[in-house]
PDB file of C-alpha atoms and ligand atoms in Angstrom:
ATOM      1  CA  UNK A   1      62.445 144.463 -47.826  1.00 70.00           C
ATOM      2  CA  UNK A   2      66.297 145.368 -49.597  1.00 92.00           C
ATOM      3  CA  UNK A   3      69.279 146.421 -48.003  1.00 95.00           C
ATOM      4  CA  UNK A   4      71.029 149.657 -48.683  1.00 97.00           C
ATOM      5  CA  UNK A   5      73.940 149.913 -46.711  1.00 98.00           C
ATOM      6  CA  UNK A   6      77.456 147.700 -47.786  1.00 98.00           C
ATOM      7  CA  UNK A   7      78.719 145.191 -45.566  1.00 98.00           C
ATOM      8  CA  UNK A   8      81.526 148.053 -44.932  1.00 98.00           C
ATOM      9  CA  UNK A   9      78.843 150.767 -44.542  1.00 98.00           C
ATOM     10  CA  UNK A  10      76.868 148.158 -41.448  1.00 98.00           C
ATOM     11  CA  UNK A  11      80.004 147.668 -40.200  1.00 98.00           C
ATOM     12  CA  UNK A  12      81.192 150.900 -39.905  1.00 98.00           C
ATOM     13  CA  UNK A  13      77.544 151.944 -38.364  1.00 98.00           C
ATOM     14  CA  UNK A  14      77.350 149.041 -35.452  1.00 98.00           C
ATOM     15  CA  UNK A  15      80.895 149.901 -34.885  1.00 98.00           C
ATOM     16  CA  UNK A  16      79.967 153.860 -33.923  1.00 98.00           C
ATOM     17  CA  UNK A  17      76.425 153.103 -32.334  1.00 98.00           C
ATOM     18  CA  UNK A  18      78.110 150.223 -29.826  1.00 98.00           C
ATOM     19  CA  UNK A  19      81.143 153.110 -29.444  1.00 98.00           C
ATOM     20  CA  UNK A  20      77.793 155.352 -27.692  1.00 98.00           C
ATOM     21  CA  UNK A  21      76.737 152.325 -26.168  1.00 98.00           C
ATOM     22  CA  UNK A  22      80.284 151.328 -24.020  1.00 98.00           C
ATOM     23  CA  UNK A  23      81.207 154.724 -23.528  1.00 98.00           C
ATOM     24  CA  UNK A  24      77.871 156.133 -22.484  1.00 98.00           C
ATOM     25  CA  UNK A  25      77.983 159.020 -25.254  1.00 98.00           C
ATOM     26  CA  UNK A  26      75.074 160.671 -26.784  1.00 98.00           C
ATOM     27  CA  UNK A  27      74.974 160.654 -30.923  1.00 98.00           C
ATOM     28  CA  UNK A  28      72.604 161.524 -33.097  1.00 98.00           C
ATOM     29  CA  UNK A  29      69.946 159.659 -34.433  1.00 98.00           C
ATOM     30  CA  UNK A  30      71.682 157.472 -37.650  1.00 98.00           C
ATOM     31  CA  UNK A  31      69.308 158.135 -40.105  1.00 98.00           C
ATOM     32  CA  UNK A  32      70.283 161.835 -39.952  1.00 97.00           C
ATOM     33  CA  UNK A  33      73.287 160.709 -41.929  1.00 97.00           C
ATOM     34  CA  UNK A  34      71.449 157.582 -43.656  1.00 97.00           C
ATOM     35  CA  UNK A  35      67.977 158.662 -44.248  1.00 97.00           C
ATOM     36  CA  UNK A  36      67.227 156.176 -46.956  1.00 97.00           C
ATOM     37  CA  UNK A  37      68.460 153.420 -44.775  1.00 98.00           C
ATOM     38  CA  UNK A  38      65.911 150.151 -44.484  1.00 98.00           C
ATOM     39  CA  UNK A  39      64.993 147.944 -41.488  1.00 98.00           C
ATOM     40  CA  UNK A  40      66.577 145.411 -42.666  1.00 98.00           C
ATOM     41  CA  UNK A  41      70.111 147.365 -42.961  1.00 98.00           C
ATOM     42  CA  UNK A  42      68.625 148.486 -39.240  1.00 98.00           C
ATOM     43  CA  UNK A  43      68.915 144.785 -38.464  1.00 98.00           C
ATOM     44  CA  UNK A  44      72.008 143.850 -40.115  1.00 98.00           C
ATOM     45  CA  UNK A  45      73.649 146.810 -37.575  1.00 98.00           C
ATOM     46  CA  UNK A  46      72.362 145.395 -34.879  1.00 98.00           C
ATOM     47  CA  UNK A  47      73.597 141.349 -35.850  1.00 98.00           C
ATOM     48  CA  UNK A  48      76.769 143.051 -36.159  1.00 98.00           C
ATOM     49  CA  UNK A  49      76.740 144.148 -32.530  1.00 99.00           C
ATOM     50  CA  UNK A  50      76.058 141.307 -31.642  1.00 98.00           C
ATOM     51  CA  UNK A  51      78.751 139.455 -33.123  1.00 98.00           C
ATOM     52  CA  UNK A  52      81.268 141.968 -32.055  1.00 98.00           C
ATOM     53  CA  UNK A  53      79.881 141.282 -28.147  1.00 98.00           C
ATOM     54  CA  UNK A  54      80.312 137.467 -28.919  1.00 98.00           C
ATOM     55  CA  UNK A  55      83.840 138.066 -30.444  1.00 98.00           C
ATOM     56  CA  UNK A  56      84.713 139.884 -27.214  1.00 98.00           C
ATOM     57  CA  UNK A  57      82.865 137.346 -25.017  1.00 98.00           C
ATOM     58  CA  UNK A  58      80.162 138.175 -24.532  1.00 98.00           C
ATOM     59  CA  UNK A  59      77.062 135.816 -23.528  1.00 98.00           C
ATOM     60  CA  UNK A  60      73.911 136.328 -25.350  1.00 98.00           C
ATOM     61  CA  UNK A  61      71.276 135.218 -22.255  1.00 98.00           C
ATOM     62  CA  UNK A  62      68.395 136.093 -23.972  1.00 98.00           C
ATOM     63  CA  UNK A  63      66.190 138.360 -26.060  1.00 99.00           C
ATOM     64  CA  UNK A  64      63.570 141.530 -26.265  1.00 98.00           C
ATOM     65  CA  UNK A  65      60.790 142.830 -28.350  1.00 98.00           C
ATOM     66  CA  UNK A  66      60.176 146.162 -27.677  1.00 98.00           C
ATOM     67  CA  UNK A  67      57.286 148.833 -28.592  1.00 98.00           C
ATOM     68  CA  UNK A  68      54.697 146.529 -28.863  1.00 98.00           C
ATOM     69  CA  UNK A  69      52.192 148.198 -26.575  1.00 96.00           C
ATOM     70  CA  UNK A  70      50.217 151.769 -27.609  1.00 91.00           C
ATOM     71  CA  UNK A  71      51.712 152.817 -24.751  1.00 92.00           C
ATOM     72  CA  UNK A  72      54.993 152.763 -25.938  1.00 93.00           C
ATOM     73  CA  UNK A  73      54.086 153.533 -29.682  1.00 93.00           C
ATOM     74  CA  UNK A  74      52.495 156.120 -28.514  1.00 92.00           C
ATOM     75  CA  UNK A  75      55.545 157.441 -26.031  1.00 92.00           C
ATOM     76  CA  UNK A  76      57.828 156.848 -28.875  1.00 92.00           C
ATOM     77  CA  UNK A  77      56.155 158.175 -31.822  1.00 92.00           C
ATOM     78  CA  UNK A  78      57.249 155.236 -34.066  1.00 92.00           C
ATOM     79  CA  UNK A  79      55.042 152.395 -36.459  1.00 88.00           C
ATOM     80  CA  UNK A  80      55.725 149.399 -35.328  1.00 90.00           C
ATOM     81  CA  UNK A  81      58.036 146.643 -32.791  1.00 97.00           C
ATOM     82  CA  UNK A  82      61.356 146.149 -32.401  1.00 98.00           C
ATOM     83  CA  UNK A  83      63.574 142.789 -31.263  1.00 98.00           C
ATOM     84  CA  UNK A  84      66.812 143.656 -29.860  1.00 99.00           C
ATOM     85  CA  UNK A  85      68.870 140.621 -27.853  1.00 99.00           C
ATOM     86  CA  UNK A  86      70.418 140.284 -24.026  1.00 99.00           C
ATOM     87  CA  UNK A  87      73.907 140.782 -23.334  1.00 99.00           C
ATOM     88  CA  UNK A  88      75.592 138.649 -20.231  1.00 98.00           C
ATOM     89  CA  UNK A  89      76.277 141.905 -18.843  1.00 98.00           C
ATOM     90  CA  UNK A  90      73.008 143.693 -19.073  1.00 98.00           C
ATOM     91  CA  UNK A  91      71.748 141.892 -16.172  1.00 98.00           C
ATOM     92  CA  UNK A  92      71.415 143.186 -12.542  1.00 98.00           C
ATOM     93  CA  UNK A  93      70.004 141.120  -9.751  1.00 98.00           C
ATOM     94  CA  UNK A  94      66.810 142.545  -8.095  1.00 98.00           C
ATOM     95  CA  UNK A  95      67.417 144.617  -4.973  1.00 98.00           C
ATOM     96  CA  UNK A  96      70.201 146.037  -6.657  1.00 96.00           C
ATOM     97  CA  UNK A  97      71.760 149.466  -6.528  1.00 98.00           C
ATOM     98  CA  UNK A  98      72.201 149.903 -10.023  1.00 98.00           C
ATOM     99  CA  UNK A  99      75.324 152.207 -11.052  1.00 98.00           C
ATOM    100  CA  UNK A 100      73.487 155.287 -12.569  1.00 98.00           C
ATOM    101  CA  UNK A 101      76.920 155.954 -14.257  1.00 98.00           C
ATOM    102  CA  UNK A 102      76.143 152.478 -16.810  1.00 98.00           C
ATOM    103  CA  UNK A 103      73.754 154.518 -18.331  1.00 98.00           C
ATOM    104  CA  UNK A 104      73.546 157.288 -20.766  1.00 98.00           C
ATOM    105  CA  UNK A 105      69.403 158.791 -19.659  1.00 98.00           C
ATOM    106  CA  UNK A 106      67.538 155.029 -18.075  1.00 98.00           C
ATOM    107  CA  UNK A 107      64.615 154.677 -18.596  1.00 98.00           C
ATOM    108  CA  UNK A 108      62.464 151.324 -16.658  1.00 98.00           C
ATOM    109  CA  UNK A 109      60.037 149.194 -18.476  1.00 98.00           C
ATOM    110  CA  UNK A 110      57.450 146.737 -16.634  1.00 98.00           C
ATOM    111  CA  UNK A 111      57.476 144.039 -18.270  1.00 98.00           C
ATOM    112  CA  UNK A 112      56.794 140.122 -18.222  1.00 98.00           C
ATOM    113  CA  UNK A 113      58.819 137.473 -19.412  1.00 98.00           C
ATOM    114  CA  UNK A 114      58.581 133.529 -21.908  1.00 98.00           C
ATOM    115  CA  UNK A 115      61.500 130.981 -21.235  1.00 98.00           C
ATOM    116  CA  UNK A 116      60.400 128.864 -23.960  1.00 99.00           C
ATOM    117  CA  UNK A 117      61.563 124.820 -23.925  1.00 98.00           C
ATOM    118  CA  UNK A 118      61.100 124.465 -27.619  1.00 98.00           C
ATOM    119  CA  UNK A 119      62.125 126.392 -31.255  1.00 98.00           C
ATOM    120  CA  UNK A 120      59.875 128.770 -31.557  1.00 98.00           C
ATOM    121  CA  UNK A 121      60.048 129.256 -36.079  1.00 98.00           C
ATOM    122  CA  UNK A 122      58.307 131.027 -38.532  1.00 97.00           C
ATOM    123  CA  UNK A 123      55.761 132.987 -39.944  1.00 97.00           C
ATOM    124  CA  UNK A 124      52.023 131.810 -37.575  1.00 96.00           C
ATOM    125  CA  UNK A 125      53.204 130.845 -34.537  1.00 98.00           C
ATOM    126  CA  UNK A 126      49.895 131.468 -32.388  1.00 98.00           C
ATOM    127  CA  UNK A 127      49.149 132.458 -29.369  1.00 98.00           C
ATOM    128  CA  UNK A 128      48.126 129.013 -27.990  1.00 98.00           C
ATOM    129  CA  UNK A 129      52.001 127.637 -29.643  1.00 98.00           C
ATOM    130  CA  UNK A 130      53.636 130.149 -27.470  1.00 98.00           C
ATOM    131  CA  UNK A 131      51.708 129.134 -24.672  1.00 98.00           C
ATOM    132  CA  UNK A 132      52.923 125.097 -25.043  1.00 98.00           C
ATOM    133  CA  UNK A 133      56.204 126.192 -25.879  1.00 99.00           C
ATOM    134  CA  UNK A 134      56.733 128.144 -22.505  1.00 99.00           C
ATOM    135  CA  UNK A 135      58.618 126.515 -19.735  1.00 98.00           C
ATOM    136  CA  UNK A 136      57.874 129.327 -17.297  1.00 98.00           C
ATOM    137  CA  UNK A 137      56.612 132.860 -17.092  1.00 98.00           C
ATOM    138  CA  UNK A 138      58.176 135.851 -14.862  1.00 98.00           C
ATOM    139  CA  UNK A 139      58.196 138.847 -14.200  1.00 98.00           C
ATOM    140  CA  UNK A 140      60.772 141.370 -15.407  1.00 98.00           C
ATOM    141  CA  UNK A 141      62.053 144.556 -15.534  1.00 98.00           C
ATOM    142  CA  UNK A 142      63.780 146.280 -18.142  1.00 98.00           C
ATOM    143  CA  UNK A 143      65.783 149.244 -17.321  1.00 98.00           C
ATOM    144  CA  UNK A 144      66.476 150.933 -21.405  1.00 98.00           C
ATOM    145  CA  UNK A 145      69.245 153.158 -22.385  1.00 98.00           C
ATOM    146  CA  UNK A 146      69.135 154.594 -25.846  1.00 98.00           C
ATOM    147  CA  UNK A 147      72.046 156.308 -27.315  1.00 98.00           C
ATOM    148  CA  UNK A 148      70.485 158.317 -29.201  1.00 98.00           C
ATOM    149  CA  UNK A 149      70.399 162.132 -27.822  1.00 98.00           C
ATOM    150  CA  UNK A 150      67.104 162.859 -25.476  1.00 96.00           C
ATOM    151  CA  UNK A 151      65.746 159.372 -25.951  1.00 96.00           C
ATOM    152  CA  UNK A 152      64.913 160.620 -30.224  1.00 95.00           C
ATOM    153  CA  UNK A 153      64.230 157.898 -32.277  1.00 96.00           C
ATOM    154  CA  UNK A 154      63.057 156.195 -35.710  1.00 97.00           C
ATOM    155  CA  UNK A 155      61.883 152.749 -35.959  1.00 97.00           C
ATOM    156  CA  UNK A 156      65.121 152.430 -38.087  1.00 98.00           C
ATOM    157  CA  UNK A 157      67.398 154.017 -36.080  1.00 98.00           C
ATOM    158  CA  UNK A 158      66.503 152.058 -32.868  1.00 98.00           C
ATOM    159  CA  UNK A 159      66.803 148.839 -34.831  1.00 98.00           C
ATOM    160  CA  UNK A 160      70.266 150.065 -35.233  1.00 98.00           C
ATOM    161  CA  UNK A 161      70.656 150.221 -31.447  1.00 98.00           C
ATOM    162  CA  UNK A 162      69.960 146.850 -30.893  1.00 98.00           C
ATOM    163  CA  UNK A 163      65.854 148.855 -29.307  1.00 98.00           C
ATOM    164  CA  UNK A 164      67.943 150.732 -27.053  1.00 98.00           C
ATOM    165  CA  UNK A 165      69.063 146.985 -24.846  1.00 98.00           C
ATOM    166  CA  UNK A 166      70.674 147.568 -22.044  1.00 98.00           C
ATOM    167  CA  UNK A 167      69.464 146.389 -18.332  1.00 98.00           C
ATOM    168  CA  UNK A 168      67.587 143.919 -17.417  1.00 99.00           C
ATOM    169  CA  UNK A 169      66.310 142.332 -13.592  1.00 98.00           C
ATOM    170  CA  UNK A 170      64.632 139.198 -13.392  1.00 98.00           C
ATOM    171  CA  UNK A 171      62.229 138.436  -9.848  1.00 98.00           C
ATOM    172  CA  UNK A 172      62.533 136.005  -8.189  1.00 97.00           C
ATOM    173  CA  UNK A 173      59.017 134.275  -8.908  1.00 98.00           C
ATOM    174  CA  UNK A 174      57.664 132.684 -11.965  1.00 98.00           C
ATOM    175  CA  UNK A 175      54.387 130.539 -13.236  1.00 98.00           C
ATOM    176  CA  UNK A 176      53.763 128.025 -15.153  1.00 98.00           C
ATOM    177  CA  UNK A 177      52.024 129.502 -18.851  1.00 98.00           C
ATOM    178  CA  UNK A 178      48.995 127.865 -17.210  1.00 98.00           C
ATOM    179  CA  UNK A 179      48.767 129.432 -13.955  1.00 97.00           C
ATOM    180  CA  UNK A 180      46.532 132.506 -14.905  1.00 96.00           C
ATOM    181  CA  UNK A 181      45.402 134.654 -18.353  1.00 98.00           C
ATOM    182  CA  UNK A 182      48.024 136.275 -18.813  1.00 98.00           C
ATOM    183  CA  UNK A 183      45.782 138.950 -20.703  1.00 98.00           C
ATOM    184  CA  UNK A 184      44.616 140.634 -17.590  1.00 98.00           C
ATOM    185  CA  UNK A 185      48.043 140.095 -15.138  1.00 98.00           C
ATOM    186  CA  UNK A 186      47.616 143.601 -13.299  1.00 98.00           C
ATOM    187  CA  UNK A 187      50.908 145.816 -12.804  1.00 98.00           C
ATOM    188  CA  UNK A 188      51.611 148.609 -10.883  1.00 98.00           C
ATOM    189  CA  UNK A 189      54.675 150.756 -10.755  1.00 98.00           C
ATOM    190  CA  UNK A 190      55.786 152.817  -8.533  1.00 98.00           C
ATOM    191  CA  UNK A 191      59.395 155.457  -8.316  1.00 98.00           C
ATOM    192  CA  UNK A 192      60.044 156.753  -5.315  1.00 98.00           C
ATOM    193  CA  UNK A 193      56.152 155.071  -3.066  1.00 98.00           C
ATOM    194  CA  UNK A 194      54.454 156.251  -5.709  1.00 98.00           C
ATOM    195  CA  UNK A 195      52.163 154.851  -8.109  1.00 98.00           C
ATOM    196  CA  UNK A 196      53.204 156.373 -11.527  1.00 98.00           C
ATOM    197  CA  UNK A 197      52.713 153.722 -14.127  1.00 98.00           C
ATOM    198  CA  UNK A 198      49.810 150.468 -14.581  1.00 97.00           C
ATOM    199  CA  UNK A 199      48.706 148.622 -16.526  1.00 98.00           C
ATOM    200  CA  UNK A 200      47.893 144.587 -17.478  1.00 98.00           C
ATOM    201  CA  UNK A 201      49.254 142.316 -20.010  1.00 98.00           C
ATOM    202  CA  UNK A 202      46.736 143.025 -22.888  1.00 98.00           C
ATOM    203  CA  UNK A 203      48.689 146.106 -23.286  1.00 98.00           C
ATOM    204  CA  UNK A 204      51.106 144.046 -25.285  1.00 98.00           C
ATOM    205  CA  UNK A 205      48.923 143.341 -28.221  1.00 97.00           C
ATOM    206  CA  UNK A 206      46.321 141.722 -26.695  1.00 97.00           C
ATOM    207  CA  UNK A 207      48.650 139.536 -24.830  1.00 98.00           C
ATOM    208  CA  UNK A 208      52.310 139.315 -24.338  1.00 98.00           C
ATOM    209  CA  UNK A 209      52.145 135.587 -25.792  1.00 98.00           C
ATOM    210  CA  UNK A 210      51.707 137.728 -29.264  1.00 98.00           C
ATOM    211  CA  UNK A 211      54.703 139.619 -28.185  1.00 98.00           C
ATOM    212  CA  UNK A 212      56.695 135.545 -28.804  1.00 98.00           C
ATOM    213  CA  UNK A 213      54.900 134.758 -31.795  1.00 98.00           C
ATOM    214  CA  UNK A 214      55.956 138.202 -33.865  1.00 98.00           C
ATOM    215  CA  UNK A 215      59.638 137.880 -32.625  1.00 98.00           C
ATOM    216  CA  UNK A 216      59.575 134.260 -34.025  1.00 98.00           C
ATOM    217  CA  UNK A 217      57.954 136.226 -37.122  1.00 98.00           C
ATOM    218  CA  UNK A 218      60.122 138.972 -37.089  1.00 98.00           C
ATOM    219  CA  UNK A 219      63.391 136.710 -37.017  1.00 98.00           C
ATOM    220  CA  UNK A 220      62.070 134.872 -39.762  1.00 98.00           C
ATOM    221  CA  UNK A 221      62.947 138.274 -42.154  1.00 96.00           C
ATOM    222  CA  UNK A 222      66.780 136.620 -41.611  1.00 97.00           C
ATOM    223  CA  UNK A 223      66.567 133.023 -41.248  1.00 98.00           C
ATOM    224  CA  UNK A 224      66.685 132.971 -37.654  1.00 98.00           C
ATOM    225  CA  UNK A 225      64.062 131.467 -34.925  1.00 98.00           C
ATOM    226  CA  UNK A 226      64.186 131.106 -31.223  1.00 98.00           C
ATOM    227  CA  UNK A 227      65.855 127.922 -30.145  1.00 98.00           C
ATOM    228  CA  UNK A 228      64.186 125.584 -27.160  1.00 98.00           C
ATOM    229  CA  UNK A 229      65.140 127.127 -23.969  1.00 98.00           C
ATOM    230  CA  UNK A 230      65.589 131.392 -24.645  1.00 99.00           C
ATOM    231  CA  UNK A 231      64.441 133.854 -22.274  1.00 99.00           C
ATOM    232  CA  UNK A 232      62.166 136.509 -24.202  1.00 99.00           C
ATOM    233  CA  UNK A 233      60.812 140.263 -23.017  1.00 98.00           C
ATOM    234  CA  UNK A 234      57.880 140.496 -24.025  1.00 98.00           C
ATOM    235  CA  UNK A 235      57.766 144.504 -23.661  1.00 98.00           C
ATOM    236  CA  UNK A 236      56.605 146.876 -21.964  1.00 98.00           C
ATOM    237  CA  UNK A 237      53.325 147.054 -20.814  1.00 97.00           C
ATOM    238  CA  UNK A 238      53.329 150.817 -19.753  1.00 94.00           C
ATOM    239  CA  UNK A 239      55.092 153.363 -20.892  1.00 96.00           C
ATOM    240  CA  UNK A 240      58.681 153.591 -20.137  1.00 97.00           C
ATOM    241  CA  UNK A 241      59.672 156.196 -17.084  1.00 98.00           C
ATOM    242  CA  UNK A 242      62.723 158.060 -16.807  1.00 98.00           C
ATOM    243  CA  UNK A 243      65.452 157.384 -13.375  1.00 98.00           C
ATOM    244  CA  UNK A 244      67.659 160.017 -11.876  1.00 98.00           C
ATOM    245  CA  UNK A 245      70.415 158.388  -9.150  1.00 98.00           C
ATOM    246  CA  UNK A 246      69.311 158.135  -5.740  1.00 98.00           C
ATOM    247  CA  UNK A 247      65.515 156.666  -7.342  1.00 98.00           C
ATOM    248  CA  UNK A 248      63.564 153.797  -6.106  1.00 99.00           C
ATOM    249  CA  UNK A 249      61.666 151.611  -8.484  1.00 99.00           C
ATOM    250  CA  UNK A 250      58.857 148.485  -7.117  1.00 98.00           C
ATOM    251  CA  UNK A 251      57.650 146.907  -9.236  1.00 98.00           C
ATOM    252  CA  UNK A 252      54.274 144.669  -8.122  1.00 98.00           C
ATOM    253  CA  UNK A 253      53.091 142.397 -10.358  1.00 98.00           C
ATOM    254  CA  UNK A 254      49.412 140.256  -9.779  1.00 98.00           C
ATOM    255  CA  UNK A 255      50.655 136.723  -8.199  1.00 96.00           C
ATOM    256  CA  UNK A 256      54.142 137.323  -9.200  1.00 97.00           C
ATOM    257  CA  UNK A 257      56.065 138.763  -6.311  1.00 98.00           C
ATOM    258  CA  UNK A 258      57.204 142.691  -7.357  1.00 98.00           C
ATOM    259  CA  UNK A 259      60.820 143.719  -8.385  1.00 98.00           C
ATOM    260  CA  UNK A 260      62.880 146.415  -6.949  1.00 98.00           C
ATOM    261  CA  UNK A 261      65.836 148.365  -8.019  1.00 98.00           C
ATOM    262  CA  UNK A 262      67.459 151.706  -6.828  1.00 98.00           C
ATOM    263  CA  UNK A 263      70.449 154.281  -9.093  1.00 98.00           C
ATOM    264  CA  UNK A 264      73.313 154.582  -6.852  1.00 94.00           C
TER     265      UNK A 264
HETATM  266  C1  OOG B 301      62.663 151.250 -27.561  1.00 85.04           C
HETATM  267  C2  OOG B 301      63.036 149.961 -27.119  1.00 85.04           C
HETATM  268  C3  OOG B 301      61.197 150.111 -26.256  1.00 85.04           C
HETATM  269  C4  OOG B 301      59.522 148.290 -24.580  1.00 85.04           C
HETATM  270  O1  OOG B 301      60.047 147.134 -24.625  1.00 85.04           O
HETATM  271  O2  OOG B 301      58.779 148.580 -25.990  1.00 85.04           O
HETATM  272  C5  OOG B 301      61.341 148.431 -25.124  1.00 85.04           C
HETATM  273  C6  OOG B 301      62.057 152.484 -27.140  1.00 85.04           C
HETATM  274  O3  OOG B 301      61.629 153.045 -26.908  1.00 85.04           O
HETATM  275  O4  OOG B 301      63.892 152.853 -26.339  1.00 85.04           O
HETATM  276  O5  OOG B 301      61.807 148.280 -24.983  1.00 85.04           O
HETATM  277 MG1   MG B 302      61.327 147.174 -23.233  1.00 85.04          MG
END
């Protein structure tokens, strides 16, 4: 996949998109101005945003896959998955009152995350290899917040926007990778006490570990890999649910407890 943008354009777009995140303002999707930009260009913009944060002293505390379920692919109208990074300040505690003003138009997703204990590298990592390289599986909720107006984008624009990353909450339970079949793990999301979404792990690429394998594959495009000790969110099992100030979300996981957050 070839690049069409100059290094200077990549830097300018990174600054533009990151400023929208930091200032919490909506912008138009960047492919409106750069219709010919490629997924490789978008990947370069995302990595430049990551460097900007690291240069400012932020730590990168994990990686995420996005658009790995049919529910999400249909909801957002894109064709294939994307990935992103998690910065330290994206983290909120289970039970937290999350300041609504940290976001533009937050949406909540129920996910499963893997913590790796071996490097995962290359294009043909299998589900079994991911499980063999996993220390723990943990429930996690993501709070996505596209910087694009009305949450409307294409795959290129969302990749450049760090795949809408802005928040995540890790549950207090964890399990070893052999504890159950993660494809049949049940998940129920409640908003203000009512069930709004439900699903099972297989919604994510037939098995959430397949999402970790796909991340290794996508990182190989830029000569990167998943280092041992990485926290990887595998993508929403259900569609994402829009949050408003005052909303409380509880996501209940089969045998793995629940995660609650409220928007203050
Ligand atoms: C892109 C990010 C999607 C997921 O889990 O599927 C995502 C978006 O829908 O804004 O994080
Ligand atoms: Mg997600």
